[in-house]
CSV table of C-alpha atoms and ligand atoms in Angstrom, one decimal:
chain,number,residue,atom,x,y,z
A,951,MET,CA,49.0,20.8,-6.4
A,952,SER,CA,49.7,24.2,-4.7
A,953,GLU,CA,52.4,24.8,-2.2
A,954,GLN,CA,49.8,25.3,0.6
A,955,GLN,CA,48.1,21.9,0.1
A,956,GLN,CA,51.4,20.2,0.1
A,957,SER,CA,52.7,21.5,3.5
A,958,LEU,CA,54.6,18.7,5.1
A,959,LEU,CA,53.3,17.4,8.5
A,960,ASP,CA,55.5,17.1,11.5
A,961,HIS,CA,55.2,13.4,12.2
A,962,ASN,CA,57.4,10.8,10.8
A,963,TYR,CA,56.6,7.1,10.7
A,964,ASP,CA,59.8,5.0,10.1
A,965,GLY,CA,61.0,7.7,7.8
A,966,ILE,CA,57.6,8.1,6.0
A,967,GLN,CA,56.3,11.7,6.1
A,968,GLU,CA,52.9,12.9,5.0
A,969,TYR,CA,51.6,16.0,3.2
A,970,ASP,CA,48.6,17.8,4.7
A,971,ASN,CA,46.1,17.3,1.9
A,972,PRO,CA,42.7,18.4,3.2
A,973,THR,CA,39.6,17.3,1.3
A,974,PRO,CA,38.4,20.2,-0.9
A,975,GLY,CA,35.6,22.5,0.3
A,976,TRP,CA,33.3,21.4,-2.5
A,977,TRP,CA,33.7,17.8,-1.3
A,978,ASN,CA,32.8,18.8,2.3
A,979,TRP,CA,29.8,20.7,1.2
A,980,LEU,CA,28.6,17.7,-0.9
A,981,PHE,CA,29.0,15.4,2.1
A,982,ALA,CA,27.0,17.7,4.3
A,983,ALA,CA,24.4,18.2,1.7
A,984,SER,CA,24.0,14.5,1.2
A,985,ILE,CA,23.3,14.1,4.9
A,986,VAL,CA,20.7,16.8,4.8
A,987,PHE,CA,19.2,15.3,1.7
A,988,SER,CA,19.0,11.8,3.3
A,989,PHE,CA,16.8,13.2,6.0
A,990,PHE,CA,14.2,14.5,3.6
A,991,TYR,CA,14.6,11.4,1.5
A,992,PHE,CA,13.9,9.2,4.5
A,993,VAL,CA,10.8,11.2,5.6
A,994,PHE,CA,9.4,11.2,2.1
A,995,PHE,CA,10.0,7.7,1.0
A,996,HIS,CA,9.8,5.7,4.2
A,997,ILE,CA,7.4,7.4,6.5
A,998,GLY,CA,5.7,9.7,4.0
A,999,GLY,CA,2.0,10.3,3.4
A,1000,ALA,CA,-0.3,8.0,1.6
A,1001,GLY,CA,1.1,6.9,-1.8
A,1002,TRP,CA,4.6,8.3,-1.3
A,1003,THR,CA,6.5,5.5,0.3
A,1004,THR,CA,8.5,2.8,-1.6
A,1005,GLU,CA,6.1,0.3,-0.1
A,1006,ASP,CA,3.1,2.1,-1.6
A,1007,GLU,CA,4.8,2.4,-4.9
A,1008,HIS,CA,5.4,-1.3,-4.9
A,1009,SER,CA,1.8,-2.1,-4.1
A,1010,ALA,CA,0.6,0.3,-6.8
A,1011,ALA,CA,2.9,-1.5,-9.3
A,1012,LEU,CA,1.5,-4.9,-8.2
A,1013,ALA,CA,-2.0,-3.6,-8.7
A,1014,ARG,CA,-1.2,-2.3,-12.2
A,1015,ASN,CA,0.0,-5.8,-12.9
A,1016,VAL,CA,-3.1,-7.5,-11.6
A,1017,ARG,CA,-5.3,-5.1,-13.5
A,1018,LEU,CA,-3.8,-6.5,-16.7
A,1019,LEU,CA,-6.0,-9.5,-15.9
A,1020,TYR,CA,-9.2,-7.4,-16.0
A,1021,GLY,CA,-9.9,-8.1,-19.7
A,1022,ASP,CA,-13.6,-9.0,-19.9
A,1023,LEU,CA,-13.8,-9.5,-16.2
A,1024,LYS,CA,-16.9,-7.7,-14.7
A,1025,LEU,CA,-17.0,-8.2,-11.0
A,1026,THR,CA,-20.3,-7.8,-9.3
A,1027,GLY,CA,-20.3,-6.7,-5.7
A,1028,ASP,CA,-22.4,-9.5,-4.4
A,1029,GLU,CA,-21.6,-11.5,-1.2
A,1030,PRO,CA,-19.9,-14.6,-2.8
A,1031,THR,CA,-17.7,-12.3,-5.0
A,1032,LEU,CA,-16.6,-10.2,-2.0
A,1033,LEU,CA,-15.9,-13.2,0.2
A,1034,LYS,CA,-13.9,-14.9,-2.6
A,1035,TYR,CA,-11.7,-11.9,-3.4
A,1036,MET,CA,-11.1,-11.0,0.3
A,1037,ASN,CA,-9.3,-14.3,0.3
A,1038,GLU,CA,-7.2,-13.8,-2.8
A,1039,PRO,CA,-4.0,-11.9,-1.8
A,1040,ASP,CA,-3.0,-11.1,-5.4
A,1041,TRP,CA,-6.3,-9.4,-6.1
A,1042,MET,CA,-6.2,-7.7,-2.8
A,1043,ALA,CA,-3.1,-5.9,-4.0
A,1044,VAL,CA,-5.5,-3.9,-6.2
A,1045,GLY,CA,-7.9,-3.2,-3.3
A,1046,GLN,CA,-5.0,-2.1,-1.2
A,1047,ALA,CA,-3.6,0.2,-3.8
A,1048,VAL,CA,-7.0,1.8,-4.4
A,1049,PHE,CA,-7.4,2.3,-0.7
A,1050,VAL,CA,-4.0,3.9,-0.2
A,1051,GLN,CA,-4.5,6.2,-3.1
A,1052,HIS,CA,-8.1,7.3,-2.6
A,1053,CYS,CA,-9.4,6.4,0.9
A,1054,ALA,CA,-6.5,6.5,3.3
A,1055,GLN,CA,-6.6,10.3,3.5
A,1056,CYS,CA,-9.8,10.0,5.5
A,1057,HIS,CA,-9.7,6.4,6.8
A,1058,GLN,CA,-6.0,6.0,7.4
A,1059,LYS,CA,-3.9,3.4,5.6
A,1060,ASP,CA,-4.7,0.8,8.2
A,1061,GLY,CA,-8.4,1.7,8.2
A,1062,SER,CA,-8.4,3.1,11.7
A,1063,GLY,CA,-10.0,6.4,10.6
A,1064,ILE,CA,-9.4,10.1,11.0
A,1065,ASN,CA,-12.3,12.1,9.5
A,1066,GLY,CA,-13.6,8.9,7.9
A,1067,VAL,CA,-14.9,6.2,10.2
A,1068,ASN,CA,-12.9,3.4,11.7
A,1069,LEU,CA,-13.2,0.4,9.3
A,1070,THR,CA,-11.4,-2.1,11.5
A,1071,ASP,CA,-14.1,-2.7,14.2
A,1072,ASP,CA,-17.5,-4.3,14.2
A,1073,HIS,CA,-19.4,-1.1,14.3
A,1074,TYR,CA,-21.0,0.3,11.0
A,1075,LYS,CA,-23.2,3.2,10.3
A,1076,ASN,CA,-24.3,2.5,6.7
A,1077,VAL,CA,-23.5,-1.2,6.4
A,1078,LYS,CA,-25.7,-4.1,7.6
A,1079,LYS,CA,-24.3,-6.9,5.5
A,1080,ILE,CA,-21.1,-7.3,3.4
A,1081,SER,CA,-22.8,-6.7,0.1
A,1082,ASP,CA,-23.8,-3.1,1.3
A,1083,ILE,CA,-20.2,-2.0,1.1
A,1084,PRO,CA,-19.8,-1.6,-2.7
A,1085,GLY,CA,-23.1,0.4,-2.8
A,1086,ILE,CA,-21.8,2.9,-0.1
A,1087,VAL,CA,-18.5,3.2,-2.0
A,1088,ARG,CA,-20.3,3.9,-5.3
A,1089,ALA,CA,-22.9,6.3,-3.9
A,1090,GLY,CA,-21.1,7.8,-0.9
A,1091,ALA,CA,-22.7,8.7,2.5
A,1092,ALA,CA,-23.5,11.5,4.9
A,1093,ASN,CA,-24.1,14.0,2.1
A,1094,GLY,CA,-20.8,13.5,0.5
A,1095,SER,CA,-18.5,13.6,3.6
A,1096,MET,CA,-18.0,10.0,2.4
A,1097,PRO,CA,-17.5,10.8,-1.3
A,1098,ALA,CA,-19.2,8.8,-4.1
A,1099,TRP,CA,-16.7,6.9,-6.2
A,1100,GLY,CA,-19.1,5.4,-8.7
A,1101,THR,CA,-18.0,7.5,-11.6
A,1102,LYS,CA,-14.4,8.0,-10.5
A,1103,LEU,CA,-13.1,4.4,-10.2
A,1104,HIS,CA,-13.2,1.3,-12.4
A,1105,PRO,CA,-16.2,-0.9,-11.4
A,1106,ASN,CA,-13.8,-3.8,-10.7
A,1107,ASP,CA,-11.7,-1.4,-8.5
A,1108,ILE,CA,-14.8,-0.6,-6.5
A,1109,VAL,CA,-15.5,-4.3,-5.8
A,1110,LEU,CA,-11.9,-5.0,-5.0
A,1111,VAL,CA,-11.5,-2.1,-2.6
A,1112,SER,CA,-14.8,-3.1,-1.0
A,1113,ALA,CA,-13.5,-6.6,-0.4
A,1114,TYR,CA,-10.3,-5.0,1.0
A,1115,VAL,CA,-12.4,-2.9,3.3
A,1116,ALA,CA,-14.4,-5.9,4.4
A,1117,ALA,CA,-11.2,-7.7,5.2
A,1118,MET,CA,-10.1,-4.9,7.5
A,1119,ARG,CA,-12.9,-5.8,9.8
A,1120,GLY,CA,-11.7,-7.5,13.0
A,1121,ASN,CA,-8.3,-5.9,12.9
A,1122,ASN,CA,-9.6,-3.6,15.7
A,1123,ILE,CA,-7.0,-1.0,15.3
A,1124,PRO,CA,-7.3,1.8,17.9
A,1125,GLY,CA,-8.1,5.0,16.1
A,1126,ARG,CA,-11.3,6.8,15.6
A,1127,ALA,CA,-13.9,5.7,18.2
A,1128,ALA,CA,-16.5,3.2,17.1
A,1129,GLU,CA,-19.6,4.7,15.5
A,1130,GLY,CA,-22.9,3.1,14.5
A,1131,GLU,CA,-24.2,-0.4,15.4
A,1132,VAL,CA,-22.5,-3.7,15.8
A,1133,ILE,CA,-23.5,-5.9,12.9
A,1134,PRO,CA,-23.4,-9.7,12.5
A,1135,PRO,CA,-20.1,-11.2,11.4
A,1136,TRP,CA,-19.6,-11.6,7.7
A,1137,PRO,CA,-20.6,-15.1,6.4
A,1138,GLU,CA,-17.9,-17.7,6.5
A,1139,TYR,CA,-16.0,-18.2,3.3
A,1140,VAL,CA,-16.0,-21.7,2.0
A,1141,ALA,CA,-13.3,-22.1,-0.6
A,1142,PRO,CA,-14.5,-24.0,-3.7
A,1143,GLN,CA,-13.6,-27.7,-3.7
A,1144,VAL,CA,-10.9,-28.6,-6.1
A,1145,GLU,CA,-11.5,-32.1,-7.3
A,1146,ASP,CA,-7.9,-33.2,-7.8
A,1147,ASP,CA,-8.1,-36.4,-9.8
A,1148,ALA,CA,-11.3,-36.2,-11.7
A,1149,ALA,CA,-10.8,-32.7,-13.1
A,1150,ALA,CA,-7.0,-32.9,-13.6
A,1151,PRO,CA,-6.2,-31.7,-17.1
A,1152,ASP,CA,-3.2,-34.0,-17.4
A,1153,THR,CA,-5.2,-37.2,-17.5
A,1154,PRO,CA,-3.4,-39.0,-20.4
A,1155,ALA,CA,-6.6,-39.9,-22.3
A,1156,GLU,CA,-5.1,-39.5,-25.8
A,1157,SER,CA,-1.6,-40.4,-25.1
A,1158,GLU,CA,-1.6,-43.8,-26.8
A,1159,GLU,CA,-0.9,-43.5,-30.5
B,1915,HEC,C1,-13.2,12.7,2.2
B,1915,HEC,C2,-13.1,11.7,3.2
B,1915,HEC,C3,-13.4,10.3,2.8
B,1915,HEC,C4,-12.8,9.6,1.7
B,1915,HEC,C5,-11.7,10.1,0.8
B,1915,HEC,C6,-13.3,8.3,1.8
B,1915,HEC,N1,-14.2,8.1,2.8
B,1915,HEC,FE1,-15.3,6.5,3.4
B,1915,HEC,N2,-16.2,7.6,4.8
B,1915,HEC,C7,-16.0,8.9,5.1
B,1915,HEC,C8,-16.9,9.3,6.2
B,1915,HEC,C9,-17.0,10.6,6.8
B,1915,HEC,C10,-17.8,8.2,6.4
B,1915,HEC,C11,-18.9,8.1,7.4
B,1915,HEC,C12,-20.2,8.4,6.7
B,1915,HEC,C13,-21.3,8.6,7.7
B,1915,HEC,O1,-21.1,9.3,8.7
B,1915,HEC,O2,-22.4,8.0,7.4
B,1915,HEC,C14,-17.3,7.1,5.5
B,1915,HEC,C15,-17.9,5.9,5.5
B,1915,HEC,C16,-17.4,4.8,4.7
B,1915,HEC,C17,-17.9,3.5,4.7
B,1915,HEC,C18,-19.1,3.0,5.5
B,1915,HEC,C19,-18.7,2.7,6.9
B,1915,HEC,C20,-19.9,2.6,7.9
B,1915,HEC,O3,-19.6,2.5,9.1
B,1915,HEC,O4,-21.0,2.6,7.4
B,1915,HEC,C21,-17.2,2.7,3.9
B,1915,HEC,C22,-17.4,1.3,3.6
B,1915,HEC,C23,-16.2,3.6,3.3
B,1915,HEC,N3,-16.3,4.9,3.9
B,1915,HEC,C24,-15.2,3.2,2.4
B,1915,HEC,C25,-14.4,4.1,1.7
B,1915,HEC,C26,-13.6,3.7,0.6
B,1915,HEC,C27,-13.5,2.3,0.0
B,1915,HEC,C28,-13.0,4.9,0.1
B,1915,HEC,C29,-12.1,5.0,-1.0
B,1915,HEC,C30,-12.5,4.6,-2.3
B,1915,HEC,C31,-13.4,5.9,1.0
B,1915,HEC,N4,-14.3,5.4,2.0
B,1915,HEC,C32,-13.0,7.2,0.9
B,1915,HEC,C33,-15.1,9.7,4.6
B,1915,HEC,C34,-14.3,9.4,3.5
């Protein structure tokens, strides 16, 4: 250590004296730089645009996981399929991830709309019944101001994002003003009955030997 750094301070605590040993310049700069960095980090990863935040990354990872189940699964965009998947939170992770990545730039993450219409109210321009949604997503609308996704997304992704959009209805988030007509509510979803004892696979039919 240099003489300068070791200059003895005036005070004296019960005979104990201190050297003046300031933190080095590089350390101070690093400290200041980390504060500046944290500001950008916070903006980017916590309130950032669509697809940037840690939360979005988590939902994209969940979606990748669920997609592993696609296998031979071919979802049709009919009414029972949409109603079923709307009520399956695991599968809706895929719908959400697709929406955040491809649709939020126009419809907002929460569906409240900017240059795309508000998807959270009861008004629709191109949709009369729930099963119209996948068709609009595939083919687009208004001469491409709503782009066609038919060739850009996996067919199952289209059905799942459509179910996700259908589920946004009724959230009524203030955003872009309502456009189009009020349409009848979606049909009610009746979960399939699980017959607990008759179908239970653990019936010990062959257990006696
Ligand atoms: C480039 C902007 C843009 C993107 C990206 C976009 N949309 Fe749209 N979307 C629109 C516009 C604009 C309309 C309204 C079309 C019209 O006026 O008929 C619309 C309409 C819709 C409708 C019909 C709503 C109604 O009232 O009839 C649905 C459903 C929809 N979008 C879903 C999606 C989904 C799902 C995605 C992502 C896969 C998506 N959109 C991506 C701009 C966009």
